[in-house]
Amino acid sequence: MLKNNLSWSESILHSFTYDSLSNIYQYILDRKKVYKAKASFSSRFSISLHLPKELRASKGLSNGDKCNSKFNIHKKKVYLDFTVNGTYDIYPTGKIVLPYALVEKGLMKAKDDSMLFCENGRITVKSFSVMQ
């Protein structure tokens, strides 16, 4: 079922722990669309995350929209809340530049893929390296 609902390679799925796979399976059963995004090292003090086009279209996000970020260190998740007066901008390519403190806290890696899904009106980000 995971292979049919995700367009991820089989090697990525084999690298996840059983708990991570069961969480992804539960998201799919709850009819949450799960996406993959690339995080990259933007500069010395920031990390950029590219939101997939499908996710931006489903959430109605466009160039110039703003978001705030929150995180949960215990669950290793980053939450993106989209508000009018947010701190971080969405660029035309879907890129969001986030603070490097997320890497320092172990929530994301500078050059890694991340899982994204919509939950409670916000986007939840979880790094693949945390799920392995």
mmCIF file of N, CA and C in Angstrom:
data_model
loop_
_atom_site.group_PDB
_atom_site.id
_atom_site.type_symbol
_atom_site.label_atom_id
_atom_site.label_comp_id
_atom_site.label_asym_id
_atom_site.label_seq_id
_atom_site.Cartn_x
_atom_site.Cartn_y
_atom_site.Cartn_z
ATOM 1 N N MET A 1 0.821 -1.196 0.000
ATOM 2 C CA MET A 1 0.000 0.000 0.000
ATOM 3 C C MET A 1 0.864 1.258 0.000
ATOM 4 N N LEU A 2 1.983 1.220 0.711
ATOM 5 C CA LEU A 2 2.857 2.387 0.749
ATOM 6 C C LEU A 2 3.414 2.703 -0.631
ATOM 7 N N LYS A 3 3.835 1.682 -1.372
ATOM 8 C CA LYS A 3 4.395 1.901 -2.708
ATOM 9 C C LYS A 3 3.364 2.495 -3.658
ATOM 10 N N ASN A 4 2.108 2.096 -3.507
ATOM 11 C CA ASN A 4 1.057 2.589 -4.393
ATOM 12 C C ASN A 4 0.697 4.041 -4.113
ATOM 13 N N ASN A 5 0.786 4.474 -2.859
ATOM 14 C CA ASN A 5 0.386 5.828 -2.484
ATOM 15 C C ASN A 5 1.537 6.823 -2.455
ATOM 16 N N LEU A 6 2.750 6.347 -2.453
ATOM 17 C CA LEU A 6 3.914 7.233 -2.410
ATOM 18 C C LEU A 6 4.736 7.036 -3.675
ATOM 19 N N SER A 7 5.315 8.096 -4.156
ATOM 20 C CA SER A 7 6.170 7.989 -5.346
ATOM 21 C C SER A 7 7.641 7.956 -4.936
ATOM 22 N N TRP A 8 7.913 7.396 -3.786
ATOM 23 C CA TRP A 8 9.276 7.336 -3.275
ATOM 24 C C TRP A 8 9.920 6.033 -3.718
ATOM 25 N N SER A 9 11.231 6.046 -3.792
ATOM 26 C CA SER A 9 11.935 4.828 -4.197
ATOM 27 C C SER A 9 11.844 3.776 -3.090
ATOM 28 N N GLU A 10 12.000 2.547 -3.507
ATOM 29 C CA GLU A 10 11.897 1.434 -2.562
ATOM 30 C C GLU A 10 13.035 1.462 -1.544
ATOM 31 N N SER A 11 14.197 1.953 -1.946
ATOM 32 C CA SER A 11 15.332 2.018 -1.018
ATOM 33 C C SER A 11 15.060 2.991 0.122
ATOM 34 N N ILE A 12 14.329 4.060 -0.159
ATOM 35 C CA ILE A 12 13.967 5.002 0.906
ATOM 36 C C ILE A 12 13.045 4.319 1.908
ATOM 37 N N LEU A 13 12.058 3.603 1.412
ATOM 38 C CA LEU A 13 11.119 2.921 2.311
ATOM 39 C C LEU A 13 11.809 1.853 3.151
ATOM 40 N N HIS A 14 12.797 1.155 2.569
ATOM 41 C CA HIS A 14 13.519 0.125 3.321
ATOM 42 C C HIS A 14 14.420 0.719 4.402
ATOM 43 N N SER A 15 14.787 1.993 4.258
ATOM 44 C CA SER A 15 15.687 2.600 5.241
ATOM 45 C C SER A 15 14.956 3.068 6.500
ATOM 46 N N PHE A 16 13.626 3.162 6.461
ATOM 47 C CA PHE A 16 12.870 3.640 7.614
ATOM 48 C C PHE A 16 12.699 2.546 8.661
ATOM 49 N N THR A 17 12.545 2.982 9.909
ATOM 50 C CA THR A 17 12.255 2.045 10.986
ATOM 51 C C THR A 17 10.799 1.584 10.876
ATOM 52 N N TYR A 18 10.492 0.511 11.567
ATOM 53 C CA TYR A 18 9.126 -0.023 11.546
ATOM 54 C C TYR A 18 8.128 1.002 12.084
ATOM 55 N N ASP A 19 8.498 1.716 13.151
ATOM 56 C CA ASP A 19 7.605 2.730 13.723
ATOM 57 C C ASP A 19 7.323 3.847 12.729
ATOM 58 N N SER A 20 8.347 4.277 12.003
ATOM 59 C CA SER A 20 8.162 5.336 11.010
ATOM 60 C C SER A 20 7.251 4.877 9.882
ATOM 61 N N LEU A 21 7.454 3.653 9.429
ATOM 62 C CA LEU A 21 6.597 3.122 8.367
ATOM 63 C C LEU A 21 5.148 2.989 8.833
ATOM 64 N N SER A 22 4.954 2.566 10.076
ATOM 65 C CA SER A 22 3.584 2.441 10.584
ATOM 66 C C SER A 22 2.932 3.818 10.736
ATOM 67 N N ASN A 23 3.718 4.845 11.089
ATOM 68 C CA ASN A 23 3.175 6.206 11.160
ATOM 69 C C ASN A 23 2.756 6.701 9.779
ATOM 70 N N ILE A 24 3.601 6.463 8.769
ATOM 71 C CA ILE A 24 3.263 6.864 7.397
ATOM 72 C C ILE A 24 2.013 6.124 6.939
ATOM 73 N N TYR A 25 1.935 4.842 7.245
ATOM 74 C CA TYR A 25 0.768 4.033 6.889
ATOM 75 C C TYR A 25 -0.499 4.596 7.536
ATOM 76 N N GLN A 26 -0.388 5.018 8.789
ATOM 77 C CA GLN A 26 -1.540 5.590 9.488
ATOM 78 C C GLN A 26 -1.959 6.918 8.862
ATOM 79 N N TYR A 27 -0.990 7.743 8.438
ATOM 80 C CA TYR A 27 -1.324 9.003 7.761
ATOM 81 C C TYR A 27 -2.107 8.726 6.485
ATOM 82 N N ILE A 28 -1.698 7.707 5.742
ATOM 83 C CA ILE A 28 -2.384 7.362 4.497
ATOM 84 C C ILE A 28 -3.792 6.846 4.793
ATOM 85 N N LEU A 29 -3.930 6.032 5.840
ATOM 86 C CA LEU A 29 -5.261 5.541 6.216
ATOM 87 C C LEU A 29 -6.178 6.678 6.663
ATOM 88 N N ASP A 30 -5.597 7.701 7.281
ATOM 89 C CA ASP A 30 -6.368 8.875 7.710
ATOM 90 C C ASP A 30 -6.620 9.843 6.559
ATOM 91 N N ARG A 31 -6.266 9.427 5.339
ATOM 92 C CA ARG A 31 -6.454 10.210 4.112
ATOM 93 C C ARG A 31 -5.662 11.508 4.102
ATOM 94 N N LYS A 32 -4.495 11.493 4.727
ATOM 95 C CA LYS A 32 -3.586 12.630 4.662
ATOM 96 C C LYS A 32 -2.622 12.383 3.511
ATOM 97 N N LYS A 33 -2.451 13.365 2.676
ATOM 98 C CA LYS A 33 -1.522 13.248 1.557
ATOM 99 C C LYS A 33 -0.112 13.487 2.089
ATOM 100 N N VAL A 34 0.800 12.569 1.791
ATOM 101 C CA VAL A 34 2.179 12.640 2.269
ATOM 102 C C VAL A 34 3.076 13.020 1.094
ATOM 103 N N TYR A 35 3.944 14.004 1.314
ATOM 104 C CA TYR A 35 4.830 14.513 0.272
ATOM 105 C C TYR A 35 6.284 14.357 0.698
ATOM 106 N N LYS A 36 7.168 14.463 -0.278
ATOM 107 C CA LYS A 36 8.605 14.466 -0.010
ATOM 108 C C LYS A 36 9.158 15.804 -0.477
ATOM 109 N N ALA A 37 10.015 16.414 0.340
ATOM 110 C CA ALA A 37 10.621 17.696 -0.007
ATOM 111 C C ALA A 37 12.112 17.634 0.254
ATOM 112 N N LYS A 38 12.852 18.441 -0.458
ATOM 113 C CA LYS A 38 14.304 18.486 -0.340
ATOM 114 C C LYS A 38 14.707 19.678 0.518
ATOM 115 N N ALA A 39 15.470 19.417 1.554
ATOM 116 C CA ALA A 39 16.054 20.479 2.369
ATOM 117 C C ALA A 39 17.497 20.653 1.927
ATOM 118 N N SER A 40 17.925 21.894 1.836
ATOM 119 C CA SER A 40 19.297 22.150 1.402
ATOM 120 C C SER A 40 19.905 23.256 2.243
ATOM 121 N N PHE A 41 21.214 23.257 2.266
ATOM 122 C CA PHE A 41 21.986 24.233 3.025
ATOM 123 C C PHE A 41 21.957 25.542 2.256
ATOM 124 N N SER A 42 21.299 26.558 2.795
ATOM 125 C CA SER A 42 21.128 27.821 2.088
ATOM 126 C C SER A 42 22.298 28.767 2.339
ATOM 127 N N SER A 43 22.656 28.951 3.570
ATOM 128 C CA SER A 43 23.808 29.784 3.930
ATOM 129 C C SER A 43 24.284 29.335 5.308
ATOM 130 N N ARG A 44 25.185 30.087 5.859
ATOM 131 C CA ARG A 44 25.741 29.712 7.162
ATOM 132 C C ARG A 44 24.681 29.724 8.266
ATOM 133 N N PHE A 45 23.662 30.539 8.091
ATOM 134 C CA PHE A 45 22.671 30.710 9.146
ATOM 135 C C PHE A 45 21.263 30.271 8.752
ATOM 136 N N SER A 46 21.127 29.593 7.619
ATOM 137 C CA SER A 46 19.778 29.212 7.205
ATOM 138 C C SER A 46 19.771 27.908 6.421
ATOM 139 N N ILE A 47 18.599 27.313 6.366
ATOM 140 C CA ILE A 47 18.363 26.089 5.610
ATOM 141 C C ILE A 47 17.100 26.327 4.781
ATOM 142 N N SER A 48 17.098 25.863 3.552
ATOM 143 C CA SER A 48 15.919 26.088 2.709
ATOM 144 C C SER A 48 15.189 24.775 2.478
ATOM 145 N N LEU A 49 13.886 24.876 2.410
ATOM 146 C CA LEU A 49 13.012 23.729 2.197
ATOM 147 C C LEU A 49 12.133 24.056 0.998
ATOM 148 N N HIS A 50 12.098 23.156 0.023
ATOM 149 C CA HIS A 50 11.305 23.366 -1.189
ATOM 150 C C HIS A 50 9.984 22.613 -1.068
ATOM 151 N N LEU A 51 8.893 23.362 -1.006
ATOM 152 C CA LEU A 51 7.567 22.755 -0.912
ATOM 153 C C LEU A 51 7.148 22.232 -2.283
ATOM 154 N N PRO A 52 6.620 21.020 -2.363
ATOM 155 C CA PRO A 52 6.169 20.482 -3.648
ATOM 156 C C PRO A 52 5.008 21.297 -4.229
ATOM 157 N N LYS A 53 4.932 21.326 -5.543
ATOM 158 C CA LYS A 53 3.900 22.093 -6.241
ATOM 159 C C LYS A 53 2.494 21.605 -5.869
ATOM 160 N N GLU A 54 2.319 20.292 -5.738
ATOM 161 C CA GLU A 54 1.009 19.734 -5.369
ATOM 162 C C GLU A 54 0.558 20.228 -3.998
ATOM 163 N N LEU A 55 1.493 20.289 -3.061
ATOM 164 C CA LEU A 55 1.175 20.742 -1.710
ATOM 165 C C LEU A 55 0.791 22.218 -1.719
ATOM 166 N N ARG A 56 1.550 23.030 -2.458
ATOM 167 C CA ARG A 56 1.230 24.460 -2.545
ATOM 168 C C ARG A 56 -0.147 24.672 -3.165
ATOM 169 N N ALA A 57 -0.475 23.877 -4.188
ATOM 170 C CA ALA A 57 -1.781 24.016 -4.840
ATOM 171 C C ALA A 57 -2.914 23.591 -3.906
ATOM 172 N N SER A 58 -2.723 22.504 -3.168
ATOM 173 C CA SER A 58 -3.788 22.021 -2.277
ATOM 174 C C SER A 58 -4.018 22.958 -1.093
ATOM 175 N N LYS A 59 -2.980 23.628 -0.637
ATOM 176 C CA LYS A 59 -3.114 24.573 0.480
ATOM 177 C C LYS A 59 -3.418 25.996 0.004
ATOM 178 N N GLY A 60 -3.376 26.228 -1.312
ATOM 179 C CA GLY A 60 -3.637 27.559 -1.851
ATOM 180 C C GLY A 60 -2.508 28.537 -1.576
ATOM 181 N N LEU A 61 -1.284 28.039 -1.516
ATOM 182 C CA LEU A 61 -0.127 28.885 -1.230
ATOM 183 C C LEU A 61 0.465 29.421 -2.524
ATOM 184 N N SER A 62 0.948 30.643 -2.472
ATOM 185 C CA SER A 62 1.571 31.237 -3.650
ATOM 186 C C SER A 62 2.746 32.108 -3.224
ATOM 187 N N ASN A 63 3.384 32.712 -4.210
ATOM 188 C CA ASN A 63 4.531 33.572 -3.969
ATOM 189 C C ASN A 63 4.139 34.717 -3.030
ATOM 190 N N GLY A 64 4.945 34.944 -2.015
ATOM 191 C CA GLY A 64 4.704 36.041 -1.092
ATOM 192 C C GLY A 64 3.920 35.668 0.146
ATOM 193 N N ASP A 65 3.332 34.476 0.189
ATOM 194 C CA ASP A 65 2.651 34.046 1.411
ATOM 195 C C ASP A 65 3.682 33.897 2.524
ATOM 196 N N LYS A 66 3.227 34.004 3.743
ATOM 197 C CA LYS A 66 4.145 33.968 4.881
ATOM 198 C C LYS A 66 3.756 32.855 5.850
ATOM 199 N N CYS A 67 4.766 32.393 6.593
ATOM 200 C CA CYS A 67 4.504 31.354 7.590
ATOM 201 C C CYS A 67 5.379 31.575 8.815
ATOM 202 N N ASN A 68 4.969 30.989 9.893
ATOM 203 C CA ASN A 68 5.756 30.920 11.117
ATOM 204 C C ASN A 68 6.123 29.467 11.342
ATOM 205 N N SER A 69 7.212 29.236 12.047
ATOM 206 C CA SER A 69 7.604 27.856 12.333
ATOM 207 C C SER A 69 7.584 27.616 13.835
ATOM 208 N N LYS A 70 7.135 26.434 14.190
ATOM 209 C CA LYS A 70 7.171 25.946 15.569
ATOM 210 C C LYS A 70 7.759 24.556 15.496
ATOM 211 N N PHE A 71 8.248 24.056 16.602
ATOM 212 C CA PHE A 71 8.815 22.711 16.568
ATOM 213 C C PHE A 71 8.582 21.994 17.878
ATOM 214 N N ASN A 72 8.630 20.675 17.791
ATOM 215 C CA ASN A 72 8.512 19.805 18.947
ATOM 216 C C ASN A 72 9.769 18.938 18.974
ATOM 217 N N ILE A 73 10.636 19.183 19.921
ATOM 218 C CA ILE A 73 11.918 18.475 19.986
ATOM 219 C C ILE A 73 11.712 16.992 20.289
ATOM 220 N N HIS A 74 10.742 16.658 21.120
ATOM 221 C CA HIS A 74 10.527 15.255 21.493
ATOM 222 C C HIS A 74 9.994 14.423 20.327
ATOM 223 N N LYS A 75 9.093 15.003 19.535
ATOM 224 C CA LYS A 75 8.554 14.289 18.374
ATOM 225 C C LYS A 75 9.407 14.484 17.123
ATOM 226 N N LYS A 76 10.401 15.374 17.199
ATOM 227 C CA LYS A 76 11.290 15.683 16.066
ATOM 228 C C LYS A 76 10.497 16.178 14.856
ATOM 229 N N LYS A 77 9.555 17.084 15.095
ATOM 230 C CA LYS A 77 8.724 17.634 14.030
ATOM 231 C C LYS A 77 8.825 19.149 14.002
ATOM 232 N N VAL A 78 8.728 19.706 12.799
ATOM 233 C CA VAL A 78 8.662 21.148 12.592
ATOM 234 C C VAL A 78 7.286 21.439 12.008
ATOM 235 N N TYR A 79 6.630 22.455 12.535
ATOM 236 C CA TYR A 79 5.298 22.819 12.069
ATOM 237 C C TYR A 79 5.363 24.175 11.384
ATOM 238 N N LEU A 80 4.752 24.286 10.211
ATOM 239 C CA LEU A 80 4.676 25.541 9.472
ATOM 240 C C LEU A 80 3.234 26.029 9.503
ATOM 241 N N ASP A 81 3.014 27.158 10.191
ATOM 242 C CA ASP A 81 1.691 27.778 10.277
ATOM 243 C C ASP A 81 1.665 28.963 9.324
ATOM 244 N N PHE A 82 0.722 28.978 8.399
ATOM 245 C CA PHE A 82 0.648 30.045 7.403
ATOM 246 C C PHE A 82 -0.305 31.127 7.882
ATOM 247 N N THR A 83 0.267 32.321 8.106
ATOM 248 C CA THR A 83 -0.490 33.471 8.588
ATOM 249 C C THR A 83 -0.130 34.689 7.743
ATOM 250 N N VAL A 84 -0.925 35.732 7.880
ATOM 251 C CA VAL A 84 -0.697 36.957 7.103
ATOM 252 C C VAL A 84 0.593 37.646 7.528
ATOM 253 N N ASN A 85 0.873 37.660 8.806
ATOM 254 C CA ASN A 85 2.055 38.365 9.310
ATOM 255 C C ASN A 85 3.135 37.390 9.777
ATOM 256 N N GLY A 86 3.404 36.369 8.978
ATOM 257 C CA GLY A 86 4.411 35.374 9.334
ATOM 258 C C GLY A 86 5.828 35.897 9.171
ATOM 259 N N THR A 87 6.776 35.132 9.652
ATOM 260 C CA THR A 87 8.184 35.510 9.622
ATOM 261 C C THR A 87 8.880 35.100 8.334
ATOM 262 N N TYR A 88 8.506 33.968 7.754
ATOM 263 C CA TYR A 88 9.217 33.410 6.604
ATOM 264 C C TYR A 88 8.360 33.493 5.344
ATOM 265 N N ASP A 89 8.986 33.904 4.238
ATOM 266 C CA ASP A 89 8.294 34.064 2.953
ATOM 267 C C ASP A 89 8.375 32.795 2.126
ATOM 268 N N ILE A 90 7.380 32.616 1.254
ATOM 269 C CA ILE A 90 7.437 31.571 0.236
ATOM 270 C C ILE A 90 7.880 32.239 -1.056
ATOM 271 N N TYR A 91 8.948 31.742 -1.639
ATOM 272 C CA TYR A 91 9.479 32.273 -2.888
ATOM 273 C C TYR A 91 8.737 31.653 -4.069
ATOM 274 N N PRO A 92 8.894 32.217 -5.286
ATOM 275 C CA PRO A 92 8.165 31.691 -6.457
ATOM 276 C C PRO A 92 8.408 30.207 -6.733
ATOM 277 N N THR A 93 9.562 29.694 -6.376
ATOM 278 C CA THR A 93 9.861 28.275 -6.606
ATOM 279 C C THR A 93 9.327 27.377 -5.491
ATOM 280 N N GLY A 94 8.678 27.955 -4.488
ATOM 281 C CA GLY A 94 8.163 27.180 -3.369
ATOM 282 C C GLY A 94 9.172 27.015 -2.250
ATOM 283 N N LYS A 95 10.238 27.782 -2.300
ATOM 284 C CA LYS A 95 11.296 27.674 -1.294
ATOM 285 C C LYS A 95 10.946 28.505 -0.067
ATOM 286 N N ILE A 96 11.186 27.929 1.104
ATOM 287 C CA ILE A 96 11.063 28.635 2.378
ATOM 288 C C ILE A 96 12.426 28.570 3.049
ATOM 289 N N VAL A 97 12.947 29.708 3.470
ATOM 290 C CA VAL A 97 14.239 29.759 4.149
ATOM 291 C C VAL A 97 13.977 29.786 5.653
ATOM 292 N N LEU A 98 14.447 28.744 6.332
ATOM 293 C CA LEU A 98 14.224 28.566 7.769
ATOM 294 C C LEU A 98 15.535 28.753 8.527
ATOM 295 N N PRO A 99 15.474 29.027 9.821
ATOM 296 C CA PRO A 99 16.705 29.235 10.589
ATOM 297 C C PRO A 99 17.519 27.951 10.753
ATOM 298 N N TYR A 100 18.821 28.105 10.798
ATOM 299 C CA TYR A 100 19.728 26.973 10.949
ATOM 300 C C TYR A 100 19.613 26.334 12.337
ATOM 301 N N ALA A 101 18.947 27.002 13.252
ATOM 302 C CA ALA A 101 18.745 26.450 14.598
ATOM 303 C C ALA A 101 17.987 25.125 14.549
ATOM 304 N N LEU A 102 17.182 24.903 13.513
ATOM 305 C CA LEU A 102 16.470 23.626 13.370
ATOM 306 C C LEU A 102 17.450 22.482 13.153
ATOM 307 N N VAL A 103 18.548 22.757 12.469
ATOM 308 C CA VAL A 103 19.597 21.749 12.269
ATOM 309 C C VAL A 103 20.357 21.540 13.570
ATOM 310 N N GLU A 104 20.666 22.627 14.253
ATOM 311 C CA GLU A 104 21.414 22.535 15.510
ATOM 312 C C GLU A 104 20.639 21.776 16.585
ATOM 313 N N LYS A 105 19.321 21.848 16.552
ATOM 314 C CA LYS A 105 18.494 21.129 17.528
ATOM 315 C C LYS A 105 18.231 19.685 17.120
ATOM 316 N N GLY A 106 18.717 19.277 15.946
ATOM 317 C CA GLY A 106 18.572 17.902 15.491
ATOM 318 C C GLY A 106 17.232 17.587 14.851
ATOM 319 N N LEU A 107 16.472 18.606 14.476
ATOM 320 C CA LEU A 107 15.163 18.385 13.865
ATOM 321 C C LEU A 107 15.256 18.157 12.362
ATOM 322 N N MET A 108 16.266 18.722 11.741
ATOM 323 C CA MET A 108 16.467 18.577 10.301
ATOM 324 C C MET A 108 17.956 18.429 10.028
ATOM 325 N N LYS A 109 18.273 17.944 8.836
ATOM 326 C CA LYS A 109 19.661 17.894 8.379
ATOM 327 C C LYS A 109 19.794 18.861 7.218
ATOM 328 N N ALA A 110 21.000 19.396 7.050
ATOM 329 C CA ALA A 110 21.214 20.435 6.044
ATOM 330 C C ALA A 110 20.984 19.942 4.623
ATOM 331 N N LYS A 111 21.339 18.717 4.315
ATOM 332 C CA LYS A 111 21.127 18.166 2.972
ATOM 333 C C LYS A 111 20.413 16.832 3.114
ATOM 334 N N ASP A 112 19.112 16.897 3.202
ATOM 335 C CA ASP A 112 18.330 15.690 3.438
ATOM 336 C C ASP A 112 16.936 15.865 2.855
ATOM 337 N N ASP A 113 16.263 14.757 2.639
ATOM 338 C CA ASP A 113 14.860 14.793 2.244
ATOM 339 C C ASP A 113 14.008 14.832 3.505
ATOM 340 N N SER A 114 12.818 15.370 3.361
ATOM 341 C CA SER A 114 11.894 15.458 4.483
ATOM 342 C C SER A 114 10.511 15.023 4.045
ATOM 343 N N MET A 115 9.747 14.523 5.000
ATOM 344 C CA MET A 115 8.362 14.150 4.756
ATOM 345 C C MET A 115 7.486 15.322 5.178
ATOM 346 N N LEU A 116 6.507 15.658 4.344
ATOM 347 C CA LEU A 116 5.573 16.734 4.643
ATOM 348 C C LEU A 116 4.157 16.186 4.586
ATOM 349 N N PHE A 117 3.311 16.649 5.482
ATOM 350 C CA PHE A 117 1.888 16.336 5.401
ATOM 351 C C PHE A 117 1.108 17.425 6.115
ATOM 352 N N CYS A 118 -0.153 17.583 5.727
ATOM 353 C CA CYS A 118 -1.017 18.593 6.327
ATOM 354 C C CYS A 118 -1.750 17.986 7.514
ATOM 355 N N GLU A 119 -1.727 18.716 8.612
ATOM 356 C CA GLU A 119 -2.359 18.232 9.839
ATOM 357 C C GLU A 119 -2.849 19.436 10.630
ATOM 358 N N ASN A 120 -4.118 19.460 10.948
ATOM 359 C CA ASN A 120 -4.721 20.533 11.742
ATOM 360 C C ASN A 120 -4.494 21.911 11.124
ATOM 361 N N GLY A 121 -4.572 22.016 9.811
ATOM 362 C CA GLY A 121 -4.438 23.300 9.134
ATOM 363 C C GLY A 121 -3.022 23.800 8.965
ATOM 364 N N ARG A 122 -2.048 23.020 9.315
ATOM 365 C CA ARG A 122 -0.657 23.432 9.144
ATOM 366 C C ARG A 122 0.130 22.302 8.502
ATOM 367 N N ILE A 123 1.316 22.636 8.029
ATOM 368 C CA ILE A 123 2.174 21.638 7.389
ATOM 369 C C ILE A 123 3.167 21.125 8.421
ATOM 370 N N THR A 124 3.254 19.821 8.536
ATOM 371 C CA THR A 124 4.197 19.183 9.446
ATOM 372 C C THR A 124 5.362 18.649 8.635
ATOM 373 N N VAL A 125 6.578 18.918 9.102
ATOM 374 C CA VAL A 125 7.809 18.501 8.423
ATOM 375 C C VAL A 125 8.560 17.558 9.347
ATOM 376 N N LYS A 126 8.982 16.414 8.799
ATOM 377 C CA LYS A 126 9.785 15.462 9.567
ATOM 378 C C LYS A 126 10.914 14.976 8.672
ATOM 379 N N SER A 127 12.132 15.099 9.133
ATOM 380 C CA SER A 127 13.307 14.743 8.346
ATOM 381 C C SER A 127 13.426 13.232 8.183
ATOM 382 N N PHE A 128 13.846 12.800 6.989
ATOM 383 C CA PHE A 128 14.035 11.368 6.747
ATOM 384 C C PHE A 128 15.105 10.788 7.666
ATOM 385 N N SER A 129 16.149 11.551 7.959
ATOM 386 C CA SER A 129 17.225 11.020 8.795
ATOM 387 C C SER A 129 16.744 10.745 10.217
ATOM 388 N N VAL A 130 15.739 11.448 10.675
ATOM 389 C CA VAL A 130 15.157 11.200 11.994
ATOM 390 C C VAL A 130 14.334 9.916 11.974
ATOM 391 N N MET A 131 13.760 9.591 10.813
ATOM 392 C CA MET A 131 12.878 8.431 10.690
ATOM 393 C C MET A 131 13.640 7.134 10.443
ATOM 394 N N GLN A 132 14.939 7.197 10.227
ATOM 395 C CA GLN A 132 15.718 5.991 9.912
ATOM 396 C C GLN A 132 16.282 5.368 11.162
#
